[in-house]
Amino acid sequence: MNNQYTIATLGSHSALQILKGAHDEGFKTLVIALNKQISFYKRYSFIDEIIGVDAFSKFPEIEEKLKDKKIIVIPHGSFVAYLGMEGNKKMTLPYFGNKRVLDFEFDRVKQGNWLKESGINTPKEFKNIEEVEFPVIIKSFGAAGGKGYFLVNNKQDLIKKIETFKGQQYVIQQYVVGVSLYIHYFYSSLTNKLEIMSMDRRYETNVDALGRLPFNVPPSYVVVGNSPLVLRESMLPEAYSMGEKVVKKSQELIGPKGLFGPFCLETIITPDQKFYVIEISARIVAGTNLFIEGSPYADLLYNEPMSTGRRIAREIKNAIKQNKLDQILD
Ligand code: ATP
């Protein structure tokens, strides 16, 4: 029954993981790749079809051609980067996930309120300079990938930095000193269960190299890679509880379907073993690429290699079996 459907995605980010997982679950697979990368994607036997484009922004034209096929699109980080939030919302092909979540994810204020109202621990935010407890990180609203973030440790520098932000929106946030941990969750709206699939920590340059220097250099947060990490088992229940709280709140804020499928909480853990959640990504994150063969956490839940990409395909397969595809597609 699965092989009537084709799982499709853009050729970038976690496409290989998603398509390998789809193939392993018995789906046909399709990648929409940049023309110059077609030969790269041809290397992989689990990809059944490749459609070449000059630019990912041509996706709407491709969509038109695919509309008579039984396609299910799996979004990943590059969808928003290349098609924009509106481009994602306008997509007409069946899309795995709830597009209403995008509004809450990409508006910093809405996302901040969602996390805070979930009852999980988030960094303090300061409205008034007089109240600031240092160090703080100033985040401009337009920043991406940690560019446009500034760390300051005294009032004088804070005032100077804020002057350079004239006309831009920004937030002054408590700088949490600790180890970063990115937790990869999957929430099934078919079983109403949350699963921790894997975890990683990001390697960011230059902040992750500063401990090697005897002098001060301003930090930057440009991601260059991801490495695996396992969490102390005693902290695992809290990791589950945070994910459940965020899902529950999303059902109140965003509507009954709420957040489902893969998502990631970006946390920093302080020496008193407290998690601070700095961001949520409501889709598959690139750190899951470490675990195409599964992870210690996925292994505890499944007796077979289960990546997040494969877990998505498994969910679609289960929905087809139960005649509930409408519940998981937008
Ligand atoms: P992306 O969208 O790629 O996740 P972004 O621009 O939204 O990037 P964040 O993920 O929010 O940026 O933050 C980038 C990095 O900055 C984090 O990985 C972390 O190292 C650091 N950082 C952000 N907020 C804080 C904070 N409150 N305390 C300490 N470090 C922080």
mmCIF file of C-alpha atoms and ligand atoms in Angstrom:
data_model
loop_
_atom_site.group_PDB
_atom_site.id
_atom_site.type_symbol
_atom_site.label_atom_id
_atom_site.label_comp_id
_atom_site.label_asym_id
_atom_site.label_seq_id
_atom_site.Cartn_x
_atom_site.Cartn_y
_atom_site.Cartn_z
ATOM 1 C CA MET A 1 0.000 0.000 0.000
ATOM 2 C CA ASN A 2 2.897 2.352 0.836
ATOM 3 C CA ASN A 3 4.416 2.008 -2.558
ATOM 4 C CA GLN A 4 1.522 3.949 -4.057
ATOM 5 C CA TYR A 5 2.954 6.996 -2.313
ATOM 6 C CA THR A 6 6.154 8.865 -3.032
ATOM 7 C CA ILE A 7 7.987 10.675 -0.275
ATOM 8 C CA ALA A 8 9.606 13.844 -1.624
ATOM 9 C CA THR A 9 11.889 16.536 -0.277
ATOM 10 C CA LEU A 10 14.364 19.205 -1.359
ATOM 11 C CA GLY A 11 17.927 18.007 -1.911
ATOM 12 C CA SER A 12 19.675 19.584 1.054
ATOM 13 C CA HIS A 13 19.853 19.528 4.902
ATOM 14 C CA SER A 14 18.552 16.042 5.922
ATOM 15 C CA ALA A 15 17.221 14.854 2.557
ATOM 16 C CA LEU A 16 19.419 11.727 2.495
ATOM 17 C CA GLN A 17 18.249 10.652 5.934
ATOM 18 C CA ILE A 18 14.576 11.334 5.102
ATOM 19 C CA LEU A 19 14.687 9.470 1.784
ATOM 20 C CA LYS A 20 16.680 6.518 3.125
ATOM 21 C CA GLY A 21 14.108 6.224 5.925
ATOM 22 C CA ALA A 22 11.242 6.425 3.429
ATOM 23 C CA HIS A 23 12.822 3.742 1.252
ATOM 24 C CA ASP A 24 13.385 1.471 4.258
ATOM 25 C CA GLU A 25 9.690 1.808 5.084
ATOM 26 C CA GLY A 26 8.679 0.794 1.550
ATOM 27 C CA PHE A 27 7.908 4.171 -0.058
ATOM 28 C CA LYS A 28 9.003 5.439 -3.431
ATOM 29 C CA THR A 29 11.328 8.415 -3.074
ATOM 30 C CA LEU A 30 11.900 11.627 -4.973
ATOM 31 C CA VAL A 31 14.368 14.436 -4.501
ATOM 32 C CA ILE A 32 14.139 17.905 -6.008
ATOM 33 C CA ALA A 33 17.791 18.812 -6.418
ATOM 34 C CA LEU A 34 19.788 21.666 -7.843
ATOM 35 C CA ASN A 35 20.897 20.735 -11.367
ATOM 36 C CA LYS A 36 24.529 20.904 -10.318
ATOM 37 C CA GLN A 37 23.875 18.333 -7.572
ATOM 38 C CA ILE A 38 21.974 15.754 -9.582
ATOM 39 C CA SER A 39 25.080 13.609 -10.008
ATOM 40 C CA PHE A 40 25.601 13.694 -6.240
ATOM 41 C CA TYR A 41 22.099 12.418 -5.467
ATOM 42 C CA LYS A 42 22.464 9.743 -8.175
ATOM 43 C CA ARG A 43 25.037 8.060 -5.942
ATOM 44 C CA TYR A 44 22.301 6.816 -3.641
ATOM 45 C CA SER A 45 20.284 3.783 -4.684
ATOM 46 C CA PHE A 46 17.441 4.539 -2.261
ATOM 47 C CA ILE A 47 16.467 7.584 -4.349
ATOM 48 C CA ASP A 48 14.040 6.518 -7.089
ATOM 49 C CA GLU A 49 13.584 9.817 -8.904
ATOM 50 C CA ILE A 50 15.459 13.098 -9.178
ATOM 51 C CA ILE A 51 13.990 16.320 -10.532
ATOM 52 C CA GLY A 52 16.548 19.015 -11.303
ATOM 53 C CA VAL A 53 15.939 22.752 -10.784
ATOM 54 C CA ASP A 54 18.152 25.839 -11.283
ATOM 55 C CA ALA A 55 17.075 27.177 -7.898
ATOM 56 C CA PHE A 56 14.912 25.858 -5.056
ATOM 57 C CA SER A 57 12.718 28.922 -5.497
ATOM 58 C CA LYS A 58 11.373 27.151 -8.635
ATOM 59 C CA PHE A 59 9.619 24.653 -6.369
ATOM 60 C CA PRO A 60 6.082 26.008 -7.091
ATOM 61 C CA GLU A 61 6.551 25.171 -10.822
ATOM 62 C CA ILE A 62 7.593 21.615 -9.963
ATOM 63 C CA GLU A 63 4.647 21.294 -7.630
ATOM 64 C CA GLU A 64 2.301 21.946 -10.501
ATOM 65 C CA LYS A 65 3.828 19.009 -12.407
ATOM 66 C CA LEU A 66 3.611 16.684 -9.423
ATOM 67 C CA LYS A 67 0.087 17.382 -8.370
ATOM 68 C CA ASP A 68 -1.383 14.278 -10.012
ATOM 69 C CA LYS A 69 1.094 11.936 -8.337
ATOM 70 C CA LYS A 70 0.592 10.657 -4.795
ATOM 71 C CA ILE A 71 3.332 12.776 -3.258
ATOM 72 C CA ILE A 72 3.958 13.539 0.407
ATOM 73 C CA VAL A 73 6.440 16.343 1.063
ATOM 74 C CA ILE A 74 8.657 16.218 4.142
ATOM 75 C CA PRO A 75 9.856 19.698 5.150
ATOM 76 C CA HIS A 76 13.294 20.302 6.679
ATOM 77 C CA GLY A 77 15.402 23.340 7.573
ATOM 78 C CA SER A 78 16.064 24.344 3.957
ATOM 79 C CA PHE A 79 12.354 24.721 3.165
ATOM 80 C CA VAL A 80 12.054 27.876 5.211
ATOM 81 C CA ALA A 81 15.511 29.095 4.199
ATOM 82 C CA TYR A 82 14.778 28.801 0.458
ATOM 83 C CA LEU A 83 11.003 29.130 0.150
ATOM 84 C CA GLY A 84 10.292 31.442 3.075
ATOM 85 C CA MET A 85 7.488 30.984 5.566
ATOM 86 C CA GLU A 86 4.865 32.094 3.050
ATOM 87 C CA GLY A 87 6.248 29.715 0.400
ATOM 88 C CA ASN A 88 5.842 26.854 2.874
ATOM 89 C CA LYS A 89 2.312 27.843 3.710
ATOM 90 C CA LYS A 90 1.336 28.119 0.062
ATOM 91 C CA MET A 91 2.580 24.644 -0.769
ATOM 92 C CA THR A 92 -0.292 22.687 -2.269
ATOM 93 C CA LEU A 93 1.205 19.198 -2.208
ATOM 94 C CA PRO A 94 0.397 17.165 0.924
ATOM 95 C CA TYR A 95 2.896 18.313 3.576
ATOM 96 C CA PHE A 96 3.855 16.322 6.682
ATOM 97 C CA GLY A 97 3.249 18.536 9.711
ATOM 98 C CA ASN A 98 1.038 21.382 10.866
ATOM 99 C CA LYS A 99 1.728 24.590 8.940
ATOM 100 C CA ARG A 100 0.067 26.679 11.660
ATOM 101 C CA VAL A 101 3.105 25.971 13.845
ATOM 102 C CA LEU A 102 5.222 28.082 11.458
ATOM 103 C CA ASP A 103 3.602 31.299 12.710
ATOM 104 C CA PHE A 104 4.617 30.489 16.256
ATOM 105 C CA GLU A 105 8.069 29.292 15.385
ATOM 106 C CA PHE A 106 9.155 32.215 13.230
ATOM 107 C CA ASP A 107 7.822 35.081 15.308
ATOM 108 C CA ARG A 108 10.314 35.538 18.164
ATOM 109 C CA VAL A 109 7.675 36.962 20.483
ATOM 110 C CA LYS A 110 5.158 34.199 19.812
ATOM 111 C CA GLN A 111 7.837 31.518 20.137
ATOM 112 C CA GLY A 112 9.095 33.036 23.396
ATOM 113 C CA ASN A 113 5.577 33.102 24.827
ATOM 114 C CA TRP A 114 4.909 29.535 23.734
ATOM 115 C CA LEU A 115 8.025 28.278 25.547
ATOM 116 C CA LYS A 116 7.446 30.383 28.656
ATOM 117 C CA GLU A 117 3.766 29.491 28.910
ATOM 118 C CA SER A 118 4.659 25.813 28.575
ATOM 119 C CA GLY A 119 6.131 26.069 32.045
ATOM 120 C CA ILE A 120 9.670 25.119 31.028
ATOM 121 C CA ASN A 121 12.749 27.006 32.077
ATOM 122 C CA THR A 122 13.851 29.754 29.647
ATOM 123 C CA PRO A 123 16.544 32.452 29.969
ATOM 124 C CA LYS A 124 15.379 35.649 31.671
ATOM 125 C CA GLU A 125 14.653 38.599 29.411
ATOM 126 C CA PHE A 126 15.293 42.175 30.491
ATOM 127 C CA LYS A 127 13.201 45.129 29.327
ATOM 128 C CA ASN A 128 14.920 47.738 31.462
ATOM 129 C CA ILE A 129 18.696 48.353 31.363
ATOM 130 C CA GLU A 130 18.758 49.108 35.087
ATOM 131 C CA GLU A 131 17.519 45.606 35.918
ATOM 132 C CA VAL A 132 19.993 43.681 33.766
ATOM 133 C CA GLU A 133 21.996 40.933 35.466
ATOM 134 C CA PHE A 134 25.214 40.325 33.490
ATOM 135 C CA PRO A 135 26.334 38.576 31.314
ATOM 136 C CA VAL A 136 23.584 39.012 28.718
ATOM 137 C CA ILE A 137 23.250 38.210 25.026
ATOM 138 C CA ILE A 138 21.626 40.792 22.751
ATOM 139 C CA LYS A 139 19.753 39.179 19.890
ATOM 140 C CA SER A 140 18.548 41.195 16.952
ATOM 141 C CA PHE A 141 15.254 39.877 15.573
ATOM 142 C CA GLY A 142 16.641 39.453 12.073
ATOM 143 C CA ALA A 143 19.596 37.336 13.244
ATOM 144 C CA ALA A 144 20.040 33.846 11.884
ATOM 145 C CA GLY A 145 22.496 31.117 12.681
ATOM 146 C CA GLY A 146 23.734 33.053 15.707
ATOM 147 C CA LYS A 147 25.020 35.949 13.534
ATOM 148 C CA GLY A 148 23.962 39.298 14.927
ATOM 149 C CA TYR A 149 24.225 38.114 18.541
ATOM 150 C CA PHE A 150 26.371 40.039 21.014
ATOM 151 C CA LEU A 151 27.540 39.038 24.403
ATOM 152 C CA VAL A 152 28.046 41.850 26.938
ATOM 153 C CA ASN A 153 29.237 41.802 30.479
ATOM 154 C CA ASN A 154 28.746 45.377 31.727
ATOM 155 C CA LYS A 155 26.310 48.280 31.517
ATOM 156 C CA GLN A 156 28.616 50.562 29.533
ATOM 157 C CA ASP A 157 29.097 48.023 26.720
ATOM 158 C CA LEU A 158 25.395 47.237 26.771
ATOM 159 C CA ILE A 159 24.463 50.888 26.186
ATOM 160 C CA LYS A 160 27.055 51.197 23.389
ATOM 161 C CA LYS A 161 25.848 48.039 21.675
ATOM 162 C CA ILE A 162 22.184 48.980 21.906
ATOM 163 C CA GLU A 163 22.958 52.256 20.134
ATOM 164 C CA THR A 164 24.109 50.266 17.105
ATOM 165 C CA PHE A 165 20.721 48.482 17.053
ATOM 166 C CA LYS A 166 18.797 51.708 16.351
ATOM 167 C CA GLY A 167 15.556 51.023 14.509
ATOM 168 C CA GLN A 168 15.967 47.239 14.821
ATOM 169 C CA GLN A 169 14.038 45.025 17.180
ATOM 170 C CA TYR A 170 16.154 43.116 19.684
ATOM 171 C CA VAL A 171 15.938 41.258 22.938
ATOM 172 C CA ILE A 172 18.294 41.364 25.934
ATOM 173 C CA GLN A 173 18.524 37.859 27.325
ATOM 174 C CA GLN A 174 20.312 36.244 30.243
ATOM 175 C CA TYR A 175 23.458 34.539 28.898
ATOM 176 C CA VAL A 176 23.288 30.999 30.214
ATOM 177 C CA VAL A 177 26.720 29.588 30.959
ATOM 178 C CA GLY A 178 26.676 25.837 30.457
ATOM 179 C CA VAL A 179 26.787 22.955 28.018
ATOM 180 C CA SER A 180 24.467 23.069 25.028
ATOM 181 C CA LEU A 181 22.292 20.063 24.297
ATOM 182 C CA TYR A 182 19.888 19.714 21.396
ATOM 183 C CA ILE A 183 17.176 17.170 22.074
ATOM 184 C CA HIS A 184 15.513 15.556 19.045
ATOM 185 C CA TYR A 185 11.929 14.566 19.760
ATOM 186 C CA PHE A 186 9.165 12.908 17.784
ATOM 187 C CA TYR A 187 5.576 13.351 18.874
ATOM 188 C CA SER A 188 3.082 10.950 17.351
ATOM 189 C CA SER A 189 -0.423 12.296 17.054
ATOM 190 C CA LEU A 190 -1.535 8.744 16.215
ATOM 191 C CA THR A 191 -0.392 7.300 19.559
ATOM 192 C CA ASN A 192 -0.256 10.576 21.523
ATOM 193 C CA LYS A 193 3.221 9.575 22.672
ATOM 194 C CA LEU A 194 6.451 11.508 22.762
ATOM 195 C CA GLU A 195 9.711 9.784 21.836
ATOM 196 C CA ILE A 196 13.251 11.057 22.322
ATOM 197 C CA MET A 197 14.995 9.934 19.134
ATOM 198 C CA SER A 198 18.496 11.301 19.715
ATOM 199 C CA MET A 199 20.564 14.225 21.002
ATOM 200 C CA ASP A 200 23.491 16.235 19.791
ATOM 201 C CA ARG A 201 25.561 19.220 20.646
ATOM 202 C CA ARG A 202 26.503 21.757 18.074
ATOM 203 C CA TYR A 203 30.013 22.824 17.406
ATOM 204 C CA GLU A 204 30.027 26.577 17.031
ATOM 205 C CA THR A 205 32.964 28.653 15.967
ATOM 206 C CA ASN A 206 34.547 30.370 17.692
ATOM 207 C CA VAL A 207 32.666 30.051 20.980
ATOM 208 C CA ASP A 208 33.564 26.355 21.393
ATOM 209 C CA ALA A 209 37.261 27.134 20.965
ATOM 210 C CA LEU A 210 37.535 29.940 23.491
ATOM 211 C CA GLY A 211 38.453 27.624 26.349
ATOM 212 C CA ARG A 212 41.786 27.044 24.554
ATOM 213 C CA LEU A 213 42.790 30.698 24.766
ATOM 214 C CA PRO A 214 44.340 32.497 27.733
ATOM 215 C CA PHE A 215 42.972 35.879 26.552
ATOM 216 C CA ASN A 216 39.569 37.337 25.708
ATOM 217 C CA VAL A 217 38.141 37.247 22.185
ATOM 218 C CA PRO A 218 34.522 38.164 21.337
ATOM 219 C CA PRO A 219 32.534 34.970 20.772
ATOM 220 C CA SER A 220 30.619 34.080 17.603
ATOM 221 C CA TYR A 221 28.107 31.269 17.164
ATOM 222 C CA VAL A 222 28.504 29.975 13.635
ATOM 223 C CA VAL A 223 27.597 26.283 13.476
ATOM 224 C CA VAL A 224 30.211 24.116 11.796
ATOM 225 C CA GLY A 225 29.073 20.661 12.802
ATOM 226 C CA ASN A 226 27.307 18.469 15.306
ATOM 227 C CA SER A 227 28.534 15.789 17.643
ATOM 228 C CA PRO A 228 26.644 13.106 19.562
ATOM 229 C CA LEU A 229 26.051 13.298 23.260
ATOM 230 C CA VAL A 230 24.227 11.182 25.796
ATOM 231 C CA LEU A 231 22.592 12.742 28.785
ATOM 232 C CA ARG A 232 22.947 11.637 32.411
ATOM 233 C CA GLU A 233 20.107 9.185 32.850
ATOM 234 C CA SER A 234 18.878 11.063 35.919
ATOM 235 C CA MET A 235 18.144 14.058 33.665
ATOM 236 C CA LEU A 236 16.245 12.098 31.032
ATOM 237 C CA PRO A 237 12.833 12.285 32.745
ATOM 238 C CA GLU A 238 13.129 16.087 32.720
ATOM 239 C CA ALA A 239 14.031 16.011 29.014
ATOM 240 C CA TYR A 240 10.835 14.034 28.332
ATOM 241 C CA SER A 241 8.760 16.290 30.544
ATOM 242 C CA MET A 242 9.947 19.457 28.744
ATOM 243 C CA GLY A 243 8.973 18.005 25.368
ATOM 244 C CA GLU A 244 5.556 16.976 26.657
ATOM 245 C CA LYS A 245 4.890 20.425 28.092
ATOM 246 C CA VAL A 246 5.739 22.122 24.801
ATOM 247 C CA VAL A 247 3.454 19.759 22.853
ATOM 248 C CA LYS A 248 0.601 20.238 25.331
ATOM 249 C CA LYS A 249 0.871 24.018 25.182
ATOM 250 C CA SER A 250 0.956 23.941 21.373
ATOM 251 C CA GLN A 251 -2.409 22.176 21.376
ATOM 252 C CA GLU A 252 -3.893 25.063 23.377
ATOM 253 C CA LEU A 253 -2.154 27.848 21.449
ATOM 254 C CA ILE A 254 -2.118 26.551 17.906
ATOM 255 C CA GLY A 255 -5.260 24.424 17.815
ATOM 256 C CA PRO A 256 -6.070 20.807 18.637
ATOM 257 C CA LYS A 257 -3.591 19.342 16.136
ATOM 258 C CA GLY A 258 -0.800 21.357 17.730
ATOM 259 C CA LEU A 259 2.820 20.382 17.172
ATOM 260 C CA PHE A 260 3.486 16.837 15.969
ATOM 261 C CA GLY A 261 6.222 14.950 14.172
ATOM 262 C CA PRO A 262 9.888 15.791 14.730
ATOM 263 C CA PHE A 263 10.995 18.822 16.715
ATOM 264 C CA CYS A 264 14.019 19.914 18.694
ATOM 265 C CA LEU A 265 14.496 21.824 21.923
ATOM 266 C CA GLU A 266 17.777 23.717 22.004
ATOM 267 C CA THR A 267 18.883 23.750 25.614
ATOM 268 C CA ILE A 268 21.803 24.862 27.740
ATOM 269 C CA ILE A 269 22.507 22.955 30.953
ATOM 270 C CA THR A 270 23.976 24.863 33.892
ATOM 271 C CA PRO A 271 26.200 23.388 36.637
ATOM 272 C CA ASP A 272 23.147 22.976 38.909
ATOM 273 C CA GLN A 273 21.792 20.597 36.196
ATOM 274 C CA LYS A 274 19.016 22.899 35.117
ATOM 275 C CA PHE A 275 17.901 23.019 31.486
ATOM 276 C CA TYR A 276 17.346 26.407 29.890
ATOM 277 C CA VAL A 277 15.478 26.182 26.594
ATOM 278 C CA ILE A 278 16.710 28.824 24.175
ATOM 279 C CA GLU A 279 14.824 27.839 21.052
ATOM 280 C CA ILE A 280 12.476 25.336 19.437
ATOM 281 C CA SER A 281 12.726 24.010 15.874
ATOM 282 C CA ALA A 282 9.437 22.492 14.827
ATOM 283 C CA ARG A 283 10.847 20.077 12.273
ATOM 284 C CA ILE A 284 13.675 17.622 11.647
ATOM 285 C CA VAL A 285 17.004 19.251 12.558
ATOM 286 C CA ALA A 286 20.371 18.614 10.915
ATOM 287 C CA GLY A 287 21.840 17.137 14.123
ATOM 288 C CA THR A 288 19.691 14.034 13.531
ATOM 289 C CA ASN A 289 21.955 13.208 10.559
ATOM 290 C CA LEU A 290 24.367 11.724 13.081
ATOM 291 C CA PHE A 291 21.881 8.978 13.726
ATOM 292 C CA ILE A 292 20.886 7.500 10.370
ATOM 293 C CA GLU A 293 21.642 4.090 11.892
ATOM 294 C CA GLY A 294 19.679 4.979 15.043
ATOM 295 C CA SER A 295 20.903 6.307 18.380
ATOM 296 C CA PRO A 296 21.178 4.904 21.906
ATOM 297 C CA TYR A 297 17.782 6.486 22.625
ATOM 298 C CA ALA A 298 16.064 5.223 19.476
ATOM 299 C CA ASP A 299 17.546 1.797 20.227
ATOM 300 C CA LEU A 300 15.734 1.738 23.561
ATOM 301 C CA LEU A 301 12.419 2.256 21.752
ATOM 302 C CA TYR A 302 12.913 0.211 18.568
ATOM 303 C CA ASN A 303 14.561 -3.114 17.852
ATOM 304 C CA GLU A 304 15.760 -1.887 14.466
ATOM 305 C CA PRO A 305 17.740 1.141 13.266
ATOM 306 C CA MET A 306 15.346 4.066 13.567
ATOM 307 C CA SER A 307 16.431 7.507 12.437
ATOM 308 C CA THR A 308 14.152 10.514 12.711
ATOM 309 C CA GLY A 309 13.761 10.362 8.920
ATOM 310 C CA ARG A 310 12.638 6.756 9.099
ATOM 311 C CA ARG A 311 10.369 7.547 12.047
ATOM 312 C CA ILE A 312 8.554 10.120 9.895
ATOM 313 C CA ALA A 313 8.004 7.495 7.178
ATOM 314 C CA ARG A 314 6.838 4.988 9.807
ATOM 315 C CA GLU A 315 4.268 7.512 11.035
ATOM 316 C CA ILE A 316 2.979 8.024 7.497
ATOM 317 C CA LYS A 317 2.832 4.257 7.003
ATOM 318 C CA ASN A 318 0.857 3.835 10.232
ATOM 319 C CA ALA A 319 -1.493 6.651 9.236
ATOM 320 C CA ILE A 320 -2.126 4.995 5.860
ATOM 321 C CA LYS A 321 -2.901 1.686 7.607
ATOM 322 C CA GLN A 322 -5.292 3.389 10.011
ATOM 323 C CA ASN A 323 -6.851 5.540 7.298
ATOM 324 C CA LYS A 324 -5.733 8.669 9.149
ATOM 325 C CA LEU A 325 -3.516 10.404 6.623
ATOM 326 C CA ASP A 326 -5.596 13.595 6.909
ATOM 327 C CA GLN A 327 -4.594 13.859 10.551
ATOM 328 C CA ILE A 328 -0.885 14.215 9.776
ATOM 329 C CA LEU A 329 -0.844 16.051 6.452
ATOM 330 C CA ASP A 330 -1.464 19.747 5.830
HETATM 331 P P1 ATP B 1 19.422 28.768 14.387
HETATM 332 O O1 ATP B 1 18.178 29.269 13.760
HETATM 333 O O2 ATP B 1 20.456 28.247 13.463
HETATM 334 O O3 ATP B 1 19.164 27.840 15.554
HETATM 335 P P2 ATP B 1 19.601 31.297 15.714
HETATM 336 O O4 ATP B 1 20.115 32.502 15.029
HETATM 337 O O5 ATP B 1 18.158 31.192 15.965
HETATM 338 O O6 ATP B 1 20.150 30.039 14.982
HETATM 339 P P3 ATP B 1 20.135 30.339 18.372
HETATM 340 O O7 ATP B 1 20.092 28.901 18.053
HETATM 341 O O8 ATP B 1 19.042 30.944 19.169
HETATM 342 O O9 ATP B 1 20.389 31.201 17.028
HETATM 343 O O10 ATP B 1 21.496 30.680 19.101
HETATM 344 C C1 ATP B 1 22.764 30.479 18.494
HETATM 345 C C2 ATP B 1 23.746 30.112 19.574
HETATM 346 O O11 ATP B 1 23.922 31.225 20.465
HETATM 347 C C3 ATP B 1 23.312 28.970 20.442
HETATM 348 O O12 ATP B 1 23.580 27.717 19.874
HETATM 349 C C4 ATP B 1 24.094 29.224 21.714
HETATM 350 O O13 ATP B 1 25.421 28.781 21.606
HETATM 351 C C5 ATP B 1 24.115 30.738 21.782
HETATM 352 N N1 ATP B 1 23.049 31.280 22.634
HETATM 353 C C6 ATP B 1 21.844 31.743 22.234
HETATM 354 N N2 ATP B 1 21.115 32.179 23.297
HETATM 355 C C7 ATP B 1 21.884 31.982 24.381
HETATM 356 C C8 ATP B 1 21.702 32.230 25.786
HETATM 357 N N3 ATP B 1 20.603 32.798 26.265
HETATM 358 N N4 ATP B 1 22.702 31.893 26.608
HETATM 359 C C9 ATP B 1 23.862 31.341 26.132
HETATM 360 N N5 ATP B 1 24.097 31.089 24.835
HETATM 361 C C10 ATP B 1 23.122 31.403 23.968
#
